[in-house]
Amino acid sequence: GDSVRVAEELVKREQVSLLFGGFLSNTGLALTDYAKQRKIFFLAAEPLTDKIVWHNGNKYTYRLRPSTYMLVASLVKDAAKLKKKRWAIVYPNYEYGQSAVASFKTLMKAAQPDIEFVAEQAAPLGKIDAGAVTQALADAKPDAIFNVLFATDLGKFVREGNTRGLFEGREVVSLLSGEPEYLDPLRAEAPTNWLVTGYPWYAINTPEHKKFVDAYRKKYN
């Protein structure tokens, strides 16, 4: 694909010594394989798929971010405490979304054996039909929702869900939605009381957190 073509140009034409970056999980996997074949160091900045360092891992590839499994596992303990039996799932239909859902199902079944997955909506990345997805989830009458959507798909889903009352009286567990780059664009439409991953450092107003932020800035700014 394009990511490998660009990497090849950088290595051959610019004679770079290492590669850094990547965003989507599928392109991250392609670059991981390229690093292995070319024996060049690759630091994956954003791709979340576990396969980068697990199934398809190699000694030339390292990652910056926690993997999909780690992010899901960080939510499961609290998700299980909700004691909701009927769950609906919505996710972007590519490697990141698919692996996140697989991990969530496995971990939740272990934590809560009587769990039921009553609806599953796989949306094309960046092309969600938010109205149809929202209605399908609502029709299943779930007790809770596990969301893996992000970026513009998340915004459309939240807007449609708010309009149709999908989130009223339902718990929502959501990957990445607390990260500033996905939370900030929602503005006034940002949902409340969701269980999310992310670190909106500017919005945590506790003395302990302020002390940490001040110390971090003093040391690294």
PDB file of C-alpha atoms in Angstrom:
ATOM      1  CA  GLY A   1       0.000   0.000   0.000  1.00  0.00           C
ATOM      2  CA  ASP A   2       0.890   3.683   0.134  1.00  0.00           C
ATOM      3  CA  SER A   3       2.544   3.433   3.550  1.00  0.00           C
ATOM      4  CA  VAL A   4       5.021   0.811   2.367  1.00  0.00           C
ATOM      5  CA  ARG A   5       5.665   2.723  -0.862  1.00  0.00           C
ATOM      6  CA  VAL A   6       6.470   5.891   1.090  1.00  0.00           C
ATOM      7  CA  ALA A   7       8.668   3.935   3.508  1.00  0.00           C
ATOM      8  CA  GLU A   8      10.544   2.418   0.570  1.00  0.00           C
ATOM      9  CA  GLU A   9      11.130   5.872  -0.910  1.00  0.00           C
ATOM     10  CA  LEU A  10      12.470   7.166   2.398  1.00  0.00           C
ATOM     11  CA  VAL A  11      14.829   4.234   2.794  1.00  0.00           C
ATOM     12  CA  LYS A  12      16.103   4.109  -0.786  1.00  0.00           C
ATOM     13  CA  ARG A  13      16.024   7.752  -1.835  1.00  0.00           C
ATOM     14  CA  GLU A  14      16.606   9.550   1.455  1.00  0.00           C
ATOM     15  CA  GLN A  15      18.632   6.745   3.041  1.00  0.00           C
ATOM     16  CA  VAL A  16      16.913   7.131   6.415  1.00  0.00           C
ATOM     17  CA  SER A  17      18.176   5.004   9.296  1.00  0.00           C
ATOM     18  CA  LEU A  18      14.834   4.410  11.003  1.00  0.00           C
ATOM     19  CA  LEU A  19      11.095   4.799  10.496  1.00  0.00           C
ATOM     20  CA  PHE A  20       8.681   6.460  12.913  1.00  0.00           C
ATOM     21  CA  GLY A  21       4.927   6.994  12.775  1.00  0.00           C
ATOM     22  CA  GLY A  22       1.929   5.145  11.406  1.00  0.00           C
ATOM     23  CA  PHE A  23      -1.678   5.730  12.442  1.00  0.00           C
ATOM     24  CA  LEU A  24      -4.160   3.035  11.472  1.00  0.00           C
ATOM     25  CA  SER A  25      -3.550  -0.522  12.629  1.00  0.00           C
ATOM     26  CA  ASN A  26      -3.590  -2.011   9.143  1.00  0.00           C
ATOM     27  CA  THR A  27      -0.912   0.392   7.898  1.00  0.00           C
ATOM     28  CA  GLY A  28       1.054  -0.227  11.094  1.00  0.00           C
ATOM     29  CA  LEU A  29       1.069  -3.936  10.334  1.00  0.00           C
ATOM     30  CA  ALA A  30       2.260  -3.283   6.796  1.00  0.00           C
ATOM     31  CA  LEU A  31       5.120  -1.156   8.112  1.00  0.00           C
ATOM     32  CA  THR A  32       5.945  -3.796  10.722  1.00  0.00           C
ATOM     33  CA  ASP A  33       6.345  -6.383   7.981  1.00  0.00           C
ATOM     34  CA  TYR A  34       8.379  -3.925   5.903  1.00  0.00           C
ATOM     35  CA  ALA A  35      10.720  -3.292   8.858  1.00  0.00           C
ATOM     36  CA  LYS A  36      11.252  -7.021   9.202  1.00  0.00           C
ATOM     37  CA  GLN A  37      11.963  -7.524   5.514  1.00  0.00           C
ATOM     38  CA  ARG A  38      14.303  -4.525   5.243  1.00  0.00           C
ATOM     39  CA  LYS A  39      15.832  -5.014   8.713  1.00  0.00           C
ATOM     40  CA  ILE A  40      15.228  -1.376   9.630  1.00  0.00           C
ATOM     41  CA  PHE A  41      14.068   0.011  12.975  1.00  0.00           C
ATOM     42  CA  PHE A  42      10.380   1.045  13.082  1.00  0.00           C
ATOM     43  CA  LEU A  43       8.801   2.863  16.022  1.00  0.00           C
ATOM     44  CA  ALA A  44       5.006   2.592  15.704  1.00  0.00           C
ATOM     45  CA  ALA A  45       3.575   5.830  17.086  1.00  0.00           C
ATOM     46  CA  GLU A  46      -0.179   5.316  16.908  1.00  0.00           C
ATOM     47  CA  PRO A  47      -1.252   1.871  15.601  1.00  0.00           C
ATOM     48  CA  LEU A  48      -2.968  -0.034  18.408  1.00  0.00           C
ATOM     49  CA  THR A  49      -3.237  -3.585  17.085  1.00  0.00           C
ATOM     50  CA  ASP A  50      -1.717  -6.244  19.334  1.00  0.00           C
ATOM     51  CA  LYS A  51      -0.251  -7.973  16.290  1.00  0.00           C
ATOM     52  CA  ILE A  52       2.480  -5.346  15.924  1.00  0.00           C
ATOM     53  CA  VAL A  53       4.395  -6.798  18.864  1.00  0.00           C
ATOM     54  CA  TRP A  54       2.594 -10.117  19.429  1.00  0.00           C
ATOM     55  CA  HIS A  55       1.508 -12.236  16.460  1.00  0.00           C
ATOM     56  CA  ASN A  56       3.493 -10.306  13.831  1.00  0.00           C
ATOM     57  CA  GLY A  57       6.161  -8.870  16.100  1.00  0.00           C
ATOM     58  CA  ASN A  58       9.817  -8.728  15.158  1.00  0.00           C
ATOM     59  CA  LYS A  59      13.034  -7.434  16.672  1.00  0.00           C
ATOM     60  CA  TYR A  60      13.002  -4.309  14.502  1.00  0.00           C
ATOM     61  CA  THR A  61       9.592  -3.021  15.602  1.00  0.00           C
ATOM     62  CA  TYR A  62       8.656  -1.230  18.828  1.00  0.00           C
ATOM     63  CA  ARG A  63       5.562   0.688  19.863  1.00  0.00           C
ATOM     64  CA  LEU A  64       4.816   3.861  21.846  1.00  0.00           C
ATOM     65  CA  ARG A  65       1.176   3.340  22.806  1.00  0.00           C
ATOM     66  CA  PRO A  66      -0.543   0.635  24.833  1.00  0.00           C
ATOM     67  CA  SER A  67      -2.004  -2.055  22.593  1.00  0.00           C
ATOM     68  CA  THR A  68      -5.679  -2.694  21.932  1.00  0.00           C
ATOM     69  CA  TYR A  69      -5.720  -5.556  24.439  1.00  0.00           C
ATOM     70  CA  MET A  70      -4.200  -3.354  27.145  1.00  0.00           C
ATOM     71  CA  LEU A  71      -6.753  -0.599  26.564  1.00  0.00           C
ATOM     72  CA  VAL A  72      -9.677  -3.026  26.616  1.00  0.00           C
ATOM     73  CA  ALA A  73      -8.357  -4.807  29.704  1.00  0.00           C
ATOM     74  CA  SER A  74      -8.092  -1.486  31.532  1.00  0.00           C
ATOM     75  CA  LEU A  75     -11.853  -1.027  31.095  1.00  0.00           C
ATOM     76  CA  VAL A  76     -13.116  -4.555  31.682  1.00  0.00           C
ATOM     77  CA  LYS A  77     -12.769  -4.602  35.462  1.00  0.00           C
ATOM     78  CA  ASP A  78     -15.035  -1.573  35.824  1.00  0.00           C
ATOM     79  CA  ALA A  79     -17.292  -2.703  32.982  1.00  0.00           C
ATOM     80  CA  ALA A  80     -17.930  -5.978  34.813  1.00  0.00           C
ATOM     81  CA  LYS A  81     -18.793  -4.043  37.978  1.00  0.00           C
ATOM     82  CA  LEU A  82     -21.728  -2.520  36.115  1.00  0.00           C
ATOM     83  CA  LYS A  83     -23.336  -5.984  36.186  1.00  0.00           C
ATOM     84  CA  LYS A  84     -25.131  -5.465  32.889  1.00  0.00           C
ATOM     85  CA  LYS A  85     -26.110  -8.653  31.093  1.00  0.00           C
ATOM     86  CA  ARG A  86     -27.162  -7.551  27.600  1.00  0.00           C
ATOM     87  CA  TRP A  87     -24.453  -5.738  25.643  1.00  0.00           C
ATOM     88  CA  ALA A  88     -24.459  -4.142  22.194  1.00  0.00           C
ATOM     89  CA  ILE A  89     -21.223  -3.446  20.331  1.00  0.00           C
ATOM     90  CA  VAL A  90     -20.283  -0.894  17.668  1.00  0.00           C
ATOM     91  CA  TYR A  91     -16.867  -0.639  16.048  1.00  0.00           C
ATOM     92  CA  PRO A  92     -14.970   0.423  12.911  1.00  0.00           C
ATOM     93  CA  ASN A  93     -14.645  -2.568  10.618  1.00  0.00           C
ATOM     94  CA  TYR A  94     -10.885  -2.988  10.321  1.00  0.00           C
ATOM     95  CA  GLU A  95      -8.058  -4.501  12.377  1.00  0.00           C
ATOM     96  CA  TYR A  96      -8.246  -2.145  15.369  1.00  0.00           C
ATOM     97  CA  GLY A  97     -11.997  -2.457  15.802  1.00  0.00           C
ATOM     98  CA  GLN A  98     -12.107  -6.188  15.181  1.00  0.00           C
ATOM     99  CA  SER A  99      -9.339  -6.973  17.659  1.00  0.00           C
ATOM    100  CA  ALA A 100     -10.807  -4.649  20.296  1.00  0.00           C
ATOM    101  CA  VAL A 101     -14.155  -6.426  20.093  1.00  0.00           C
ATOM    102  CA  ALA A 102     -12.534  -9.868  20.238  1.00  0.00           C
ATOM    103  CA  SER A 103     -10.598  -8.893  23.369  1.00  0.00           C
ATOM    104  CA  PHE A 104     -13.659  -7.335  24.997  1.00  0.00           C
ATOM    105  CA  LYS A 105     -15.758 -10.440  24.424  1.00  0.00           C
ATOM    106  CA  THR A 106     -13.071 -12.776  25.746  1.00  0.00           C
ATOM    107  CA  LEU A 107     -12.302 -10.722  28.841  1.00  0.00           C
ATOM    108  CA  MET A 108     -15.921  -9.940  29.683  1.00  0.00           C
ATOM    109  CA  LYS A 109     -16.975 -13.578  29.346  1.00  0.00           C
ATOM    110  CA  ALA A 110     -14.226 -14.507  31.796  1.00  0.00           C
ATOM    111  CA  ALA A 111     -15.279 -11.785  34.233  1.00  0.00           C
ATOM    112  CA  GLN A 112     -19.034 -12.234  33.758  1.00  0.00           C
ATOM    113  CA  PRO A 113     -19.964 -15.669  32.351  1.00  0.00           C
ATOM    114  CA  ASP A 114     -23.674 -14.860  31.928  1.00  0.00           C
ATOM    115  CA  ILE A 115     -23.041 -11.904  29.606  1.00  0.00           C
ATOM    116  CA  GLU A 116     -24.998 -11.728  26.327  1.00  0.00           C
ATOM    117  CA  PHE A 117     -24.001  -9.835  23.184  1.00  0.00           C
ATOM    118  CA  VAL A 118     -27.326  -8.905  21.627  1.00  0.00           C
ATOM    119  CA  ALA A 119     -26.233  -6.635  18.766  1.00  0.00           C
ATOM    120  CA  GLU A 120     -23.097  -5.912  16.791  1.00  0.00           C
ATOM    121  CA  GLN A 121     -22.621  -3.107  14.279  1.00  0.00           C
ATOM    122  CA  ALA A 122     -19.439  -2.963  12.182  1.00  0.00           C
ATOM    123  CA  ALA A 123     -19.171   0.408  10.440  1.00  0.00           C
ATOM    124  CA  PRO A 124     -16.885   1.198   7.480  1.00  0.00           C
ATOM    125  CA  LEU A 125     -14.073   3.410   8.766  1.00  0.00           C
ATOM    126  CA  GLY A 126     -14.960   7.065   8.240  1.00  0.00           C
ATOM    127  CA  LYS A 127     -18.255   6.214   6.537  1.00  0.00           C
ATOM    128  CA  ILE A 128     -20.639   5.292   9.340  1.00  0.00           C
ATOM    129  CA  ASP A 129     -24.376   5.436   8.657  1.00  0.00           C
ATOM    130  CA  ALA A 130     -25.011   6.764  12.148  1.00  0.00           C
ATOM    131  CA  GLY A 131     -28.788   6.738  11.886  1.00  0.00           C
ATOM    132  CA  ALA A 132     -29.001   3.095  10.849  1.00  0.00           C
ATOM    133  CA  VAL A 133     -26.382   2.001  13.380  1.00  0.00           C
ATOM    134  CA  THR A 134     -28.066   3.852  16.233  1.00  0.00           C
ATOM    135  CA  GLN A 135     -31.468   2.419  15.368  1.00  0.00           C
ATOM    136  CA  ALA A 136     -30.114  -1.130  15.138  1.00  0.00           C
ATOM    137  CA  LEU A 137     -28.544  -0.825  18.581  1.00  0.00           C
ATOM    138  CA  ALA A 138     -31.697   0.673  20.066  1.00  0.00           C
ATOM    139  CA  ASP A 139     -33.861  -2.092  18.568  1.00  0.00           C
ATOM    140  CA  ALA A 140     -31.767  -4.713  20.392  1.00  0.00           C
ATOM    141  CA  LYS A 141     -32.649  -3.115  23.745  1.00  0.00           C
ATOM    142  CA  PRO A 142     -29.221  -3.605  25.332  1.00  0.00           C
ATOM    143  CA  ASP A 143     -28.431  -2.825  28.947  1.00  0.00           C
ATOM    144  CA  ALA A 144     -25.040  -1.398  27.977  1.00  0.00           C
ATOM    145  CA  ILE A 145     -22.979  -0.491  24.916  1.00  0.00           C
ATOM    146  CA  PHE A 146     -19.323  -1.094  24.089  1.00  0.00           C
ATOM    147  CA  ASN A 147     -18.102   1.500  21.592  1.00  0.00           C
ATOM    148  CA  VAL A 148     -14.859   1.417  19.620  1.00  0.00           C
ATOM    149  CA  LEU A 149     -15.631   4.248  17.168  1.00  0.00           C
ATOM    150  CA  PHE A 150     -13.384   7.319  17.109  1.00  0.00           C
ATOM    151  CA  ALA A 151     -12.789  10.567  15.202  1.00  0.00           C
ATOM    152  CA  THR A 152     -15.584  11.668  12.838  1.00  0.00           C
ATOM    153  CA  ASP A 153     -17.427   8.358  13.214  1.00  0.00           C
ATOM    154  CA  LEU A 154     -17.598   8.928  16.964  1.00  0.00           C
ATOM    155  CA  GLY A 155     -18.963  12.439  16.497  1.00  0.00           C
ATOM    156  CA  LYS A 156     -21.719  11.258  14.164  1.00  0.00           C
ATOM    157  CA  PHE A 157     -22.606   8.365  16.460  1.00  0.00           C
ATOM    158  CA  VAL A 158     -22.762  10.549  19.569  1.00  0.00           C
ATOM    159  CA  ARG A 159     -24.884  13.161  17.809  1.00  0.00           C
ATOM    160  CA  GLU A 160     -27.341  10.588  16.489  1.00  0.00           C
ATOM    161  CA  GLY A 161     -27.366   8.697  19.780  1.00  0.00           C
ATOM    162  CA  ASN A 162     -28.148  11.860  21.713  1.00  0.00           C
ATOM    163  CA  THR A 163     -30.910  12.782  19.271  1.00  0.00           C
ATOM    164  CA  ARG A 164     -32.553   9.355  19.468  1.00  0.00           C
ATOM    165  CA  GLY A 165     -32.048   8.859  23.203  1.00  0.00           C
ATOM    166  CA  LEU A 166     -29.870   5.788  22.711  1.00  0.00           C
ATOM    167  CA  PHE A 167     -27.709   6.529  25.743  1.00  0.00           C
ATOM    168  CA  GLU A 168     -30.504   7.370  28.164  1.00  0.00           C
ATOM    169  CA  GLY A 169     -30.581   4.843  30.990  1.00  0.00           C
ATOM    170  CA  ARG A 170     -27.733   2.850  29.437  1.00  0.00           C
ATOM    171  CA  GLU A 171     -24.131   2.448  30.458  1.00  0.00           C
ATOM    172  CA  VAL A 172     -21.546   3.069  27.748  1.00  0.00           C
ATOM    173  CA  VAL A 173     -17.985   1.753  27.805  1.00  0.00           C
ATOM    174  CA  SER A 174     -15.855   3.380  25.129  1.00  0.00           C
ATOM    175  CA  LEU A 175     -12.278   3.107  23.878  1.00  0.00           C
ATOM    176  CA  LEU A 176     -10.300   6.310  23.202  1.00  0.00           C
ATOM    177  CA  SER A 177     -13.249   8.666  23.796  1.00  0.00           C
ATOM    178  CA  GLY A 178     -11.509  10.420  26.683  1.00  0.00           C
ATOM    179  CA  GLU A 179      -8.504  11.341  24.563  1.00  0.00           C
ATOM    180  CA  PRO A 180      -8.442  15.107  23.898  1.00  0.00           C
ATOM    181  CA  GLU A 181      -8.201  14.741  20.115  1.00  0.00           C
ATOM    182  CA  TYR A 182     -11.493  12.830  20.075  1.00  0.00           C
ATOM    183  CA  LEU A 183     -13.202  14.422  23.081  1.00  0.00           C
ATOM    184  CA  ASP A 184     -12.624  18.096  22.237  1.00  0.00           C
ATOM    185  CA  PRO A 185     -14.370  18.076  18.818  1.00  0.00           C
ATOM    186  CA  LEU A 186     -17.578  16.855  20.483  1.00  0.00           C
ATOM    187  CA  ARG A 187     -17.838  20.140  22.407  1.00  0.00           C
ATOM    188  CA  ALA A 188     -21.283  20.493  24.006  1.00  0.00           C
ATOM    189  CA  GLU A 189     -22.349  17.133  22.574  1.00  0.00           C
ATOM    190  CA  ALA A 190     -19.745  15.260  24.618  1.00  0.00           C
ATOM    191  CA  PRO A 191     -21.524  12.502  26.546  1.00  0.00           C
ATOM    192  CA  THR A 192     -21.388  12.301  30.317  1.00  0.00           C
ATOM    193  CA  ASN A 193     -20.837   9.310  32.602  1.00  0.00           C
ATOM    194  CA  TRP A 194     -19.245   7.120  29.948  1.00  0.00           C
ATOM    195  CA  LEU A 195     -16.471   4.785  31.045  1.00  0.00           C
ATOM    196  CA  VAL A 196     -13.579   5.626  28.719  1.00  0.00           C
ATOM    197  CA  THR A 197      -9.848   5.459  28.150  1.00  0.00           C
ATOM    198  CA  GLY A 198      -7.926   8.678  27.652  1.00  0.00           C
ATOM    199  CA  TYR A 199      -6.232  11.460  29.553  1.00  0.00           C
ATOM    200  CA  PRO A 200      -7.871  14.909  29.320  1.00  0.00           C
ATOM    201  CA  TRP A 201      -5.204  16.399  31.590  1.00  0.00           C
ATOM    202  CA  TYR A 202      -6.596  19.929  31.320  1.00  0.00           C
ATOM    203  CA  ALA A 203      -9.959  18.927  32.806  1.00  0.00           C
ATOM    204  CA  ILE A 204      -8.874  17.025  35.922  1.00  0.00           C
ATOM    205  CA  ASN A 205      -9.146  19.600  38.687  1.00  0.00           C
ATOM    206  CA  THR A 206      -7.730  17.936  41.772  1.00  0.00           C
ATOM    207  CA  PRO A 207      -4.792  19.117  43.901  1.00  0.00           C
ATOM    208  CA  GLU A 208      -2.952  15.845  43.275  1.00  0.00           C
ATOM    209  CA  HIS A 209      -3.268  16.157  39.523  1.00  0.00           C
ATOM    210  CA  LYS A 210      -2.307  19.829  39.482  1.00  0.00           C
ATOM    211  CA  LYS A 211       0.815  18.964  41.452  1.00  0.00           C
ATOM    212  CA  PHE A 212       1.712  16.276  38.911  1.00  0.00           C
ATOM    213  CA  VAL A 213       1.117  18.546  35.892  1.00  0.00           C
ATOM    214  CA  ASP A 214       3.170  21.371  37.396  1.00  0.00           C
ATOM    215  CA  ALA A 215       6.046  19.007  38.185  1.00  0.00           C
ATOM    216  CA  TYR A 216       5.899  17.448  34.704  1.00  0.00           C
ATOM    217  CA  ARG A 217       5.955  20.826  32.977  1.00  0.00           C
ATOM    218  CA  LYS A 218       8.788  22.059  35.144  1.00  0.00           C
ATOM    219  CA  LYS A 219      10.900  19.042  34.258  1.00  0.00           C
ATOM    220  CA  TYR A 220      10.091  18.582  30.570  1.00  0.00           C
ATOM    221  CA  ASN A 221       9.016  21.977  29.242  1.00  0.00           C
TER     222      ASN A 221
END
